[in-house]
PDB file of C-alpha atoms in Angstrom:
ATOM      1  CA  UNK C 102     218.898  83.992  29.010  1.00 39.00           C
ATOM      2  CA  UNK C 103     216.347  85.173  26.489  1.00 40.00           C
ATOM      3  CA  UNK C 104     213.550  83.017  25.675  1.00 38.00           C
ATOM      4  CA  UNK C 105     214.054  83.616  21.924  1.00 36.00           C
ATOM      5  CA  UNK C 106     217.427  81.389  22.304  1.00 34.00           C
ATOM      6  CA  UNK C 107     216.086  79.113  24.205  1.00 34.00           C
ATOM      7  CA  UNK C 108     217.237  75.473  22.461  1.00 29.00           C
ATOM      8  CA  UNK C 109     213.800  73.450  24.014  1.00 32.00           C
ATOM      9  CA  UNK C 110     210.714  74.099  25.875  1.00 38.00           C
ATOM     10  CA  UNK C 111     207.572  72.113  26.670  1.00 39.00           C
ATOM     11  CA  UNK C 112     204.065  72.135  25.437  1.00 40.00           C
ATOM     12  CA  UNK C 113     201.870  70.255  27.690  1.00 43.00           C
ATOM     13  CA  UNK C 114     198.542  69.318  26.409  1.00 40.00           C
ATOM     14  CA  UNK C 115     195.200  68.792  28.104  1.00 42.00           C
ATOM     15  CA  UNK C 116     196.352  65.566  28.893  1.00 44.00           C
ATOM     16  CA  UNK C 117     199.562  66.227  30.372  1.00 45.00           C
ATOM     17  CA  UNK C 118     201.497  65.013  26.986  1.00 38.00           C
ATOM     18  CA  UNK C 119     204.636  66.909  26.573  1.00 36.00           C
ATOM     19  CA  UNK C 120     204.529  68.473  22.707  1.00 35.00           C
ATOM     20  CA  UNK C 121     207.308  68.821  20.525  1.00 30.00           C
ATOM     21  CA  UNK C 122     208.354  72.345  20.438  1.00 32.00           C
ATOM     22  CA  UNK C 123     210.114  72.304  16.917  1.00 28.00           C
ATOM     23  CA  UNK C 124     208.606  75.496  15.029  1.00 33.00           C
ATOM     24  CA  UNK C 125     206.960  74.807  11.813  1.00 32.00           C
ATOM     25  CA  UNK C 126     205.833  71.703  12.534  1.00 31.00           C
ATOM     26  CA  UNK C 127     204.197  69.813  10.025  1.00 33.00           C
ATOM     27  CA  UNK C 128     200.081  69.867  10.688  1.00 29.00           C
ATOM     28  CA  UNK C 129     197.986  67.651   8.084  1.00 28.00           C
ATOM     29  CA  UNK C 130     194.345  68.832   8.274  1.00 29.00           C
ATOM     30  CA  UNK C 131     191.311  67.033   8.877  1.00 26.00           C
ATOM     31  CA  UNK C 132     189.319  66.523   5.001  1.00 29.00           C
ATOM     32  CA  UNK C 133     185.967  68.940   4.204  1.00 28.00           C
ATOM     33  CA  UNK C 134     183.090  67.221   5.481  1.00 31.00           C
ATOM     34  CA  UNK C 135     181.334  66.059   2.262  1.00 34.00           C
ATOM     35  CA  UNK C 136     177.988  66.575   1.460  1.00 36.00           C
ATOM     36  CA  UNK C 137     175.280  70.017   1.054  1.00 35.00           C
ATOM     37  CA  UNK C 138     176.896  73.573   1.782  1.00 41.00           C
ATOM     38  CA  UNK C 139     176.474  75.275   4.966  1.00 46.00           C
ATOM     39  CA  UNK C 140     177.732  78.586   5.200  1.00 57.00           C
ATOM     40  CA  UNK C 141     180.168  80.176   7.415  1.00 63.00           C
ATOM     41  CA  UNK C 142     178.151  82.499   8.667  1.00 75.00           C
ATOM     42  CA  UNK C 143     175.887  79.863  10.074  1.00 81.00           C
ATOM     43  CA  UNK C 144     179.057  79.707  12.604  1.00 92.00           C
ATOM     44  CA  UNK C 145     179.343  83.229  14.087  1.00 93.00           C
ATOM     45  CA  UNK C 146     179.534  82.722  17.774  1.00 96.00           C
ATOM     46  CA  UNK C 147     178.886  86.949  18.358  1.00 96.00           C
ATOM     47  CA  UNK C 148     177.391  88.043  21.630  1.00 97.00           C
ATOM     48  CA  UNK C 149     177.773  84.261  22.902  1.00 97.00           C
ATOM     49  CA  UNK C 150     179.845  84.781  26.830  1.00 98.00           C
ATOM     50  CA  UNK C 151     182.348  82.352  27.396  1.00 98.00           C
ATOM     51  CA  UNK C 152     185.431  82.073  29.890  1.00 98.00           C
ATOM     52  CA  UNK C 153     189.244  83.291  29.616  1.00 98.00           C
ATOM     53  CA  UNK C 154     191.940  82.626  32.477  1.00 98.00           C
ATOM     54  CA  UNK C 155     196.271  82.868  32.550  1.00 98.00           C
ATOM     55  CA  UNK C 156     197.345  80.858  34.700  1.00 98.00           C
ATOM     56  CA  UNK C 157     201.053  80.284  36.239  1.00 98.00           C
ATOM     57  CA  UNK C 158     201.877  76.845  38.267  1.00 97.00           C
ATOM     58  CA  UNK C 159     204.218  75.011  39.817  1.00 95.00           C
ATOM     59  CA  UNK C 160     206.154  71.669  39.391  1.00 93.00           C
ATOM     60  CA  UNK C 161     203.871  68.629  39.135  1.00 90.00           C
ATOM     61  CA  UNK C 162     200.909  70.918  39.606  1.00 91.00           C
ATOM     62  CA  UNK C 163     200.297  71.863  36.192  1.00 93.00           C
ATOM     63  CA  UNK C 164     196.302  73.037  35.287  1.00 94.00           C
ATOM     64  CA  UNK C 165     195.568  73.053  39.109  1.00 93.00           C
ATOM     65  CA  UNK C 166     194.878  76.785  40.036  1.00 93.00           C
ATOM     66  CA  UNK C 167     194.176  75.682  43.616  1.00 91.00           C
ATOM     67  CA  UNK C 168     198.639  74.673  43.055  1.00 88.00           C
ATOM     68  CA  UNK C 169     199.020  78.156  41.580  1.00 94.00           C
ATOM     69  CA  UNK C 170     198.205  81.841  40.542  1.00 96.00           C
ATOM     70  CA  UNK C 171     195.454  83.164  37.980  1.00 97.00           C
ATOM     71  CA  UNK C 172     198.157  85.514  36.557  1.00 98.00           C
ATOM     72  CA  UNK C 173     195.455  87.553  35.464  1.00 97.00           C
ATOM     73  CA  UNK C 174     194.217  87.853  39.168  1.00 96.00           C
ATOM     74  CA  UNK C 175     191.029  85.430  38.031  1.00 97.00           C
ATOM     75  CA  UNK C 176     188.920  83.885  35.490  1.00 97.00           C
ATOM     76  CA  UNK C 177     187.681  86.411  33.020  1.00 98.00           C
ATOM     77  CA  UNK C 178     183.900  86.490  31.281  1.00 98.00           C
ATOM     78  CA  UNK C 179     184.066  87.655  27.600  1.00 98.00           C
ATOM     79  CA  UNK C 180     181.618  88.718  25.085  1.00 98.00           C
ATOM     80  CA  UNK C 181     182.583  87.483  21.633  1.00 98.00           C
ATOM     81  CA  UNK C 182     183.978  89.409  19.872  1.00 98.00           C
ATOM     82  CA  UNK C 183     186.272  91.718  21.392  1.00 98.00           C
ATOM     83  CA  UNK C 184     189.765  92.782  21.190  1.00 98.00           C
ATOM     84  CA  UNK C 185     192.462  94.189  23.666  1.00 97.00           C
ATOM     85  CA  UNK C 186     189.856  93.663  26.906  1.00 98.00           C
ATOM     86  CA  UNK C 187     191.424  93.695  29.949  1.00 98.00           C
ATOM     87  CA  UNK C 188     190.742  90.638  31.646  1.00 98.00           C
ATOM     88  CA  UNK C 189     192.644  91.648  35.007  1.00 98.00           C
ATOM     89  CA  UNK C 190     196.011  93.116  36.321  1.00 98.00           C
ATOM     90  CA  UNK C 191     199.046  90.888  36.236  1.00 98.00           C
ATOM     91  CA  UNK C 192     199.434  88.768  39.891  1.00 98.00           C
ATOM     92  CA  UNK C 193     203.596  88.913  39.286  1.00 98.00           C
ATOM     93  CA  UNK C 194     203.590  93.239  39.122  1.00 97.00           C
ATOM     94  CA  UNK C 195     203.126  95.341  42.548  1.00 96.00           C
ATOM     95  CA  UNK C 196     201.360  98.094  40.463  1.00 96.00           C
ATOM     96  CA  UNK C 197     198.606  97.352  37.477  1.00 97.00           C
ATOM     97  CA  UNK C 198     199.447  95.790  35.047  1.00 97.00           C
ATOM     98  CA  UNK C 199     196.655  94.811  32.404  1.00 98.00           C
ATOM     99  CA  UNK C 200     196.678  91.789  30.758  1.00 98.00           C
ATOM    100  CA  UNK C 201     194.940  92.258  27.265  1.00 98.00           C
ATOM    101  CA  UNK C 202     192.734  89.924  25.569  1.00 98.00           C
ATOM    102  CA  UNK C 203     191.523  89.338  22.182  1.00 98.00           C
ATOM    103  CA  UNK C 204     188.797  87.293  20.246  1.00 98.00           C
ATOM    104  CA  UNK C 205     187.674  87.841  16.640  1.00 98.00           C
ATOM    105  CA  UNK C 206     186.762  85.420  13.676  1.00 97.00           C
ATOM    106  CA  UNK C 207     187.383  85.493   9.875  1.00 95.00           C
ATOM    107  CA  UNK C 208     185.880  83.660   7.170  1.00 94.00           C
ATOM    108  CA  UNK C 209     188.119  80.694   5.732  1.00 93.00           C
ATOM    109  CA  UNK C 210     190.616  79.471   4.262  1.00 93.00           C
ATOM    110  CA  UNK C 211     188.360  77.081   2.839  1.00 90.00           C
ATOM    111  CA  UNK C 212     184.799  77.305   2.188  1.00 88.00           C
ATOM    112  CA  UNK C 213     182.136  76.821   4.935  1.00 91.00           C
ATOM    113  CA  UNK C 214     184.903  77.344   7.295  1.00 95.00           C
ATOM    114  CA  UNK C 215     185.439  79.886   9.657  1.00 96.00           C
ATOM    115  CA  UNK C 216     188.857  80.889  12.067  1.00 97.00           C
ATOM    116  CA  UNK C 217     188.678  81.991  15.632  1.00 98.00           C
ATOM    117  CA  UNK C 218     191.983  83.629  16.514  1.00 98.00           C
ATOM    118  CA  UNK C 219     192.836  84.227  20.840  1.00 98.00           C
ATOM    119  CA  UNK C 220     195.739  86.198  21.895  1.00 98.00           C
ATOM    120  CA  UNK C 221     196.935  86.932  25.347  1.00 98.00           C
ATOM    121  CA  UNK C 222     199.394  89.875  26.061  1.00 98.00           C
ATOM    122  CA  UNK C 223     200.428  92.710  28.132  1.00 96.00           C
ATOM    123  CA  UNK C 224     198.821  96.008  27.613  1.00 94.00           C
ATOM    124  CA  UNK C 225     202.735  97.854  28.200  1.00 91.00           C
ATOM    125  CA  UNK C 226     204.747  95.203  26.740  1.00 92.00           C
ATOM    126  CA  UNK C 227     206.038  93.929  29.654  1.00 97.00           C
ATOM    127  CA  UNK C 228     206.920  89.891  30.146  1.00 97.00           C
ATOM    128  CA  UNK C 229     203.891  88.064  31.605  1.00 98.00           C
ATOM    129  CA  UNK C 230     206.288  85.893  33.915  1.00 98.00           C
ATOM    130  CA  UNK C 231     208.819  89.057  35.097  1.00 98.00           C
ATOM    131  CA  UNK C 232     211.933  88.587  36.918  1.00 97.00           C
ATOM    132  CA  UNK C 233     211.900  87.585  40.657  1.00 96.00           C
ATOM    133  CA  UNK C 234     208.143  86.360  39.732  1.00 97.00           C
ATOM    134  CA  UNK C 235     207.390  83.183  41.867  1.00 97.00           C
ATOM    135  CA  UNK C 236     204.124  81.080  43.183  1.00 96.00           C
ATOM    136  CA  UNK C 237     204.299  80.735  47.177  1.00 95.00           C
ATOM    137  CA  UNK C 238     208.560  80.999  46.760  1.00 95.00           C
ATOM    138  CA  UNK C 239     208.543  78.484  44.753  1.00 95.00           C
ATOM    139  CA  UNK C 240     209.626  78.763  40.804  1.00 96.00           C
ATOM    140  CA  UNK C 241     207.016  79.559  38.003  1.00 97.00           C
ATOM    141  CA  UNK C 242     207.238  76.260  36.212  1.00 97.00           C
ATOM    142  CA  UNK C 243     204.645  76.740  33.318  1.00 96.00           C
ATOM    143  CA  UNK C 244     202.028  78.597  32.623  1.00 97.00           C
ATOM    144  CA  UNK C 245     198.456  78.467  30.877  1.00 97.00           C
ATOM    145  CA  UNK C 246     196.351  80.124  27.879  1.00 98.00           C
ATOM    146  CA  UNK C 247     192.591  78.408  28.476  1.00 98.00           C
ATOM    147  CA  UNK C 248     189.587  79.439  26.988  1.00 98.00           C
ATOM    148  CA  UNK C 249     186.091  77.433  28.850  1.00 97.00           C
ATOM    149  CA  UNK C 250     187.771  75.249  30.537  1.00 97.00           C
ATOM    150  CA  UNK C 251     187.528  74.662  34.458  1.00 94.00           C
ATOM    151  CA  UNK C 252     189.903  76.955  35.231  1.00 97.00           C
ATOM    152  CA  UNK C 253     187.923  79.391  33.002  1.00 97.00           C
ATOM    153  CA  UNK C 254     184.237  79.140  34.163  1.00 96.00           C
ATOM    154  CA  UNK C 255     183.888  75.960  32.169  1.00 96.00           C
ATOM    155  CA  UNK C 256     182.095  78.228  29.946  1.00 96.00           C
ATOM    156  CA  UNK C 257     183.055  77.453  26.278  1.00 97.00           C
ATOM    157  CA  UNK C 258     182.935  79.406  23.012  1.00 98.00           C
ATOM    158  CA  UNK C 259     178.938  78.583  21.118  1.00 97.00           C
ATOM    159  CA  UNK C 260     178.593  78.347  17.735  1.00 95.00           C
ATOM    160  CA  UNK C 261     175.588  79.178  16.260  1.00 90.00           C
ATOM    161  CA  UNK C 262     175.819  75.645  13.642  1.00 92.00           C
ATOM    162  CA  UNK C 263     177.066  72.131  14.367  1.00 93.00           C
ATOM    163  CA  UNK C 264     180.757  72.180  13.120  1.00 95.00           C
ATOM    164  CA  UNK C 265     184.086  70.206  13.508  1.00 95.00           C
ATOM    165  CA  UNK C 266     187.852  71.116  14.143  1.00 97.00           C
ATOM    166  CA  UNK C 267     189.457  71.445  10.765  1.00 97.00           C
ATOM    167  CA  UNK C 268     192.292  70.073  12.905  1.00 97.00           C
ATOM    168  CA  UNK C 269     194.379  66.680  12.946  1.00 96.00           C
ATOM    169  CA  UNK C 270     193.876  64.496  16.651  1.00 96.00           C
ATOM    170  CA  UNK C 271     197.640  64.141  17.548  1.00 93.00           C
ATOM    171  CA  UNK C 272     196.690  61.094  19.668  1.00 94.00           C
ATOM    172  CA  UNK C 273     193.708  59.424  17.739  1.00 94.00           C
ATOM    173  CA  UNK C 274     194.342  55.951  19.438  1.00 94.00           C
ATOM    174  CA  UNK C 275     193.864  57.369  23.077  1.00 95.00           C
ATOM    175  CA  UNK C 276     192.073  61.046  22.616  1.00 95.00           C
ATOM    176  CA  UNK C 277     190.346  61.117  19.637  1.00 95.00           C
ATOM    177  CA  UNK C 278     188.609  63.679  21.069  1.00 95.00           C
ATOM    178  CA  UNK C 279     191.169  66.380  21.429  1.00 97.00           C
ATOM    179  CA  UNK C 280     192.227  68.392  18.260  1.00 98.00           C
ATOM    180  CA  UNK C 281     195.675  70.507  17.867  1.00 98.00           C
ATOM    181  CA  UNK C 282     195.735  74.048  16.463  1.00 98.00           C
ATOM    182  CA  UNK C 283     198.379  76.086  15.897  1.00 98.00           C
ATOM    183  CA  UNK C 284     199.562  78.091  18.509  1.00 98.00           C
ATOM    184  CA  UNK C 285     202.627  80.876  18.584  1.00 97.00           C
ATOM    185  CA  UNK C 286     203.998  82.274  21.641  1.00 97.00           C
ATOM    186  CA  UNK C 287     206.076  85.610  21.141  1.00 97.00           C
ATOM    187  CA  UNK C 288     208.411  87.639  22.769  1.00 96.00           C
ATOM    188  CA  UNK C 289     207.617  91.326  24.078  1.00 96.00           C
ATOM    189  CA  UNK C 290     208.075  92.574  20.951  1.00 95.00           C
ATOM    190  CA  UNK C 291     206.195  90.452  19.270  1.00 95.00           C
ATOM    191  CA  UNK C 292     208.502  88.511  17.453  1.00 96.00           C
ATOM    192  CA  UNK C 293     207.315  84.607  17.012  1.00 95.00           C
ATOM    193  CA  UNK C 294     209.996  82.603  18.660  1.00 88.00           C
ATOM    194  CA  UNK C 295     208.334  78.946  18.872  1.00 93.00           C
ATOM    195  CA  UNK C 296     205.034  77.606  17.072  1.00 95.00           C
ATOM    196  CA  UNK C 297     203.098  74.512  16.150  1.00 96.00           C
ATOM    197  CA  UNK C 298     200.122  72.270  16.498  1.00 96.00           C
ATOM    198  CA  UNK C 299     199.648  72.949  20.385  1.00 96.00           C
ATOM    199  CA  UNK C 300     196.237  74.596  21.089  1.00 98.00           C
ATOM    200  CA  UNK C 301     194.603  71.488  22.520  1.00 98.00           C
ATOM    201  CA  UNK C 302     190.330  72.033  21.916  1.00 98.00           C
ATOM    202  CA  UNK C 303     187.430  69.681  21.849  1.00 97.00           C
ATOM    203  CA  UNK C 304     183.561  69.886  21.804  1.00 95.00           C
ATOM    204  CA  UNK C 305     182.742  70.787  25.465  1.00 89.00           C
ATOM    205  CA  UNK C 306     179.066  70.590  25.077  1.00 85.00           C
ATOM    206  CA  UNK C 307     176.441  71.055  22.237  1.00 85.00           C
ATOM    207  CA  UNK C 308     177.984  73.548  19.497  1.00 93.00           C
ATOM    208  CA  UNK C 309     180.570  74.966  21.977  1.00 97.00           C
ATOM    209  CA  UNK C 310     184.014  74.177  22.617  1.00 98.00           C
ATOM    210  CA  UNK C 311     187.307  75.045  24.936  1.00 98.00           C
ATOM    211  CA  UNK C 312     191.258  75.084  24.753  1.00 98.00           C
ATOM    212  CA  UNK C 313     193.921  75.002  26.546  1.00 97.00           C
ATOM    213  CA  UNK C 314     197.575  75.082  25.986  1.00 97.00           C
ATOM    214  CA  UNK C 315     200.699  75.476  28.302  1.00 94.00           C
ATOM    215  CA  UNK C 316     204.350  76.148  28.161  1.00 95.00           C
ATOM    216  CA  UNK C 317     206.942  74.928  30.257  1.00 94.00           C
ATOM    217  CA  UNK C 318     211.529  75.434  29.702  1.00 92.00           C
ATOM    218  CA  UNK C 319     214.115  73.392  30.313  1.00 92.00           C
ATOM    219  CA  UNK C 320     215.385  75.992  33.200  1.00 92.00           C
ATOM    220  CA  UNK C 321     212.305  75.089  35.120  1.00 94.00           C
ATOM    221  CA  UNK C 322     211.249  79.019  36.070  1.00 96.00           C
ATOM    222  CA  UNK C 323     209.853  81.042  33.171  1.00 97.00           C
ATOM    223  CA  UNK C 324     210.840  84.056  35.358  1.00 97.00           C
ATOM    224  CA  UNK C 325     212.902  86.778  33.382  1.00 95.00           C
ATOM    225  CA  UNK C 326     212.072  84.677  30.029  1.00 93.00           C
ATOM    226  CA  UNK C 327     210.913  87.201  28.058  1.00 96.00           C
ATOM    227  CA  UNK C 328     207.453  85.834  27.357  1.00 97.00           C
ATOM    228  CA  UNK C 329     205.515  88.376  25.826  1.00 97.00           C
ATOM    229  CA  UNK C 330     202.022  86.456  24.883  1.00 97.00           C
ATOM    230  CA  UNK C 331     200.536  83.749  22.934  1.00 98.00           C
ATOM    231  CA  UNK C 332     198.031  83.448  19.951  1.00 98.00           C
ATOM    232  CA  UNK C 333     195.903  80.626  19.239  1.00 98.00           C
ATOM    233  CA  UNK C 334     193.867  80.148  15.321  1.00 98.00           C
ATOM    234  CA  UNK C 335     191.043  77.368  15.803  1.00 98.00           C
ATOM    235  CA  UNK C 336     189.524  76.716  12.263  1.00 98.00           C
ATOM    236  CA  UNK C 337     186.353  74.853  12.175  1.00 96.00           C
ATOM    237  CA  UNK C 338     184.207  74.061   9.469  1.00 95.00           C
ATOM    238  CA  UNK C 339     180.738  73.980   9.012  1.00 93.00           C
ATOM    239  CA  UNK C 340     178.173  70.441   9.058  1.00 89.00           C
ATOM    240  CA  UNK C 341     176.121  70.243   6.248  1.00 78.00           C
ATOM    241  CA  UNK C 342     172.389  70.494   7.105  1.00 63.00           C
ATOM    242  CA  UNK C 343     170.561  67.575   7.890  1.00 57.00           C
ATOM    243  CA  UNK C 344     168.671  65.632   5.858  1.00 44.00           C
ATOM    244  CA  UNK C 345     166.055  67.373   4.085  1.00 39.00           C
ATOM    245  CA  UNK C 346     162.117  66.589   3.371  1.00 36.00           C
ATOM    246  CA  UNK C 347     159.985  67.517   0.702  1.00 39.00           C
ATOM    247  CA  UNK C 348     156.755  67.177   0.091  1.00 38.00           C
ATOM    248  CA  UNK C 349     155.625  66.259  -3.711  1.00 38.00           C
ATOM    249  CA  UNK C 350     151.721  66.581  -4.954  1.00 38.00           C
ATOM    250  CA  UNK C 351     151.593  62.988  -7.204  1.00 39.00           C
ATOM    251  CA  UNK C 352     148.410  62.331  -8.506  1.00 40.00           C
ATOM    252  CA  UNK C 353     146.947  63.961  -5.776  1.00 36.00           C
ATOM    253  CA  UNK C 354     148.744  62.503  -2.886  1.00 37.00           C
ATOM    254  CA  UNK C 355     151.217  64.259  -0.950  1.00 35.00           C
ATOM    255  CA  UNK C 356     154.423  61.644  -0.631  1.00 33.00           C
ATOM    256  CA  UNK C 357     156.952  62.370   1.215  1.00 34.00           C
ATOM    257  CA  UNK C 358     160.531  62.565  -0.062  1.00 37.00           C
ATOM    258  CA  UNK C 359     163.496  61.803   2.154  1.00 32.00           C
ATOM    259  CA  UNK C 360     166.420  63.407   0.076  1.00 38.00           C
ATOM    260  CA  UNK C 361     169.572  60.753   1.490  1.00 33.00           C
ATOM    261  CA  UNK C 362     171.985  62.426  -1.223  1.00 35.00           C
ATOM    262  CA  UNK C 363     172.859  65.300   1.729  1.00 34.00           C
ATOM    263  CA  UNK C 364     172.985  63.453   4.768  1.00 31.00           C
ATOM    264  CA  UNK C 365     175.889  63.536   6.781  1.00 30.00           C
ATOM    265  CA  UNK C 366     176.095  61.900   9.654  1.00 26.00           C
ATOM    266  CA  UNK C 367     178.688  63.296  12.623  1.00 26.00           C
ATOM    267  CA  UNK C 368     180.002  62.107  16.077  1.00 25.00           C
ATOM    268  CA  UNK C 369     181.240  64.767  18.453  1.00 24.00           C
ATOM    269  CA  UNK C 370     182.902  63.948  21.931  1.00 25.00           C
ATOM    270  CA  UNK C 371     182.555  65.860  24.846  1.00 23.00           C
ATOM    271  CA  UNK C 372     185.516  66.520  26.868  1.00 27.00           C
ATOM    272  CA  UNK C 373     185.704  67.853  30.408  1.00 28.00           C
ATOM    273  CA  UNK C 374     189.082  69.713  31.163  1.00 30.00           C
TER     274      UNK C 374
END
């Protein structure tokens, strides 16, 4: 059975919540943060190293590597940017099989924002989770996209600017701190056959943040599914600068100002996955 016909899978989240998989689901974003304009560029995370890993697991072992098999042999150090690196030959194949990475950024949509897009894929076009494929004899049940997690180095993408996720918190009332951006996984032709609000990131420490997102089917073994890749698009937006002081000659004193009109004040949680 193909995966493109596939009637239901599921997403699980960093917390182990099962996502609906209906594509084009409906994602409200997060408002602008108000106040004095920081540009995008303030954002670019180039040069900064951070961690990539694919990961396939079994039944109720889902995120634990230690459970499972870093499809792409192990963790992976990246340099932003960079596109189609190999970050290691596919565990499922007897002979090589490079698994291809890519990170880049683009300014926008909106102003003071800027969008990080992953993607995860086979260099030859082959399925990531191939026929026969299993963990230890047992069936593939899911598998992982992560980017500076634990599994990943639990080294996260830095930007070079405070910033939030320009993302809504599916679960506000019990993980405010996680954010959902959208996420397609395609076939290995690259056709789109399921997408929707299910990279899961959040601040990991000062300026720098990971994601995760997995996909499970109804069958139980993605084996012989078709799976060509994913592609994740975190937006995030720019803080306005702090408060700023001037200093004014009046009469011959210096006073100083404290301009309130661009202060913006912003909590960030820090997550460890």
């Amino acid at each position: 059975m193909a995966i493109s016909r596939l009637a239901l899978a599921t997403l699980t989240s960093l917390v182990g919540s099962p996502l609906l998989t209906r594509a084009g689901s409906d994602v409200t974003p997060t408002p602008f943060i108000p106040g004095s304009p920081a540009s995008a560029s303030l954002l670019d995370p180039t040069g900064d190293t951070f961690g990539t890993v694919v990961g396939g697991f079994k039944e109720d072992a889902f995120w634990d590597l230690a459970e499972g098999v870093a499809i792409s042999e192990a963790a992976s150090e990246q340099v932003f940017p960079t596109m189609n690196a190999t970050i290691g030959n596919n565990a499922f194949y007897p002979d090589p099989e490079p698994i291809l990475f890519t990170a880049t950024s683009a300014p926008g949509p909106g102003p003071n924002q800027l969008t990080i897009t992953f993607e995860w894929r086979m260099q030859n076009g082959l399925e990531l989770v191939p026929s026969g494929a299993n963990i230890d004899g047992e069936p593939v049940y899911g598998i992982g996209f992560e980017v500076g997690t634990q599994n990943a180095l639990g080294d996260g993408l830095r930007l070079g600017h405070p910033f939030t996720f320009d993302h809504p918190a599916l679960f506000p009332e019990t993980h405010p701190e996680l954010f959902y951006a959208p996420l397609e996984f395609f076939d290995t032709k690259g056709e789109t056959f399921a997408s929707g609000p299910w990279f899961v990131v959040s601040v990991r420490s000062e300026n720098e943040f990971s994601g995760r997102s997995g996909l499970t089917v109804a069958t139980g073994n993605l084996a012989g599914l078709n799976l060509g890749g994913a592609r994740a698009q975190v937006t995030i937006t720019a803080v306005p600068e702090p408060a700023t002081f001037t200093l004014v000659v009046v009469g011959g004193a210096l006073i100083l100002r404290y301009n309130r009109r661009h202060c913006s004040t912003s909590t960030f949680a820090s997550v460890n996955v």
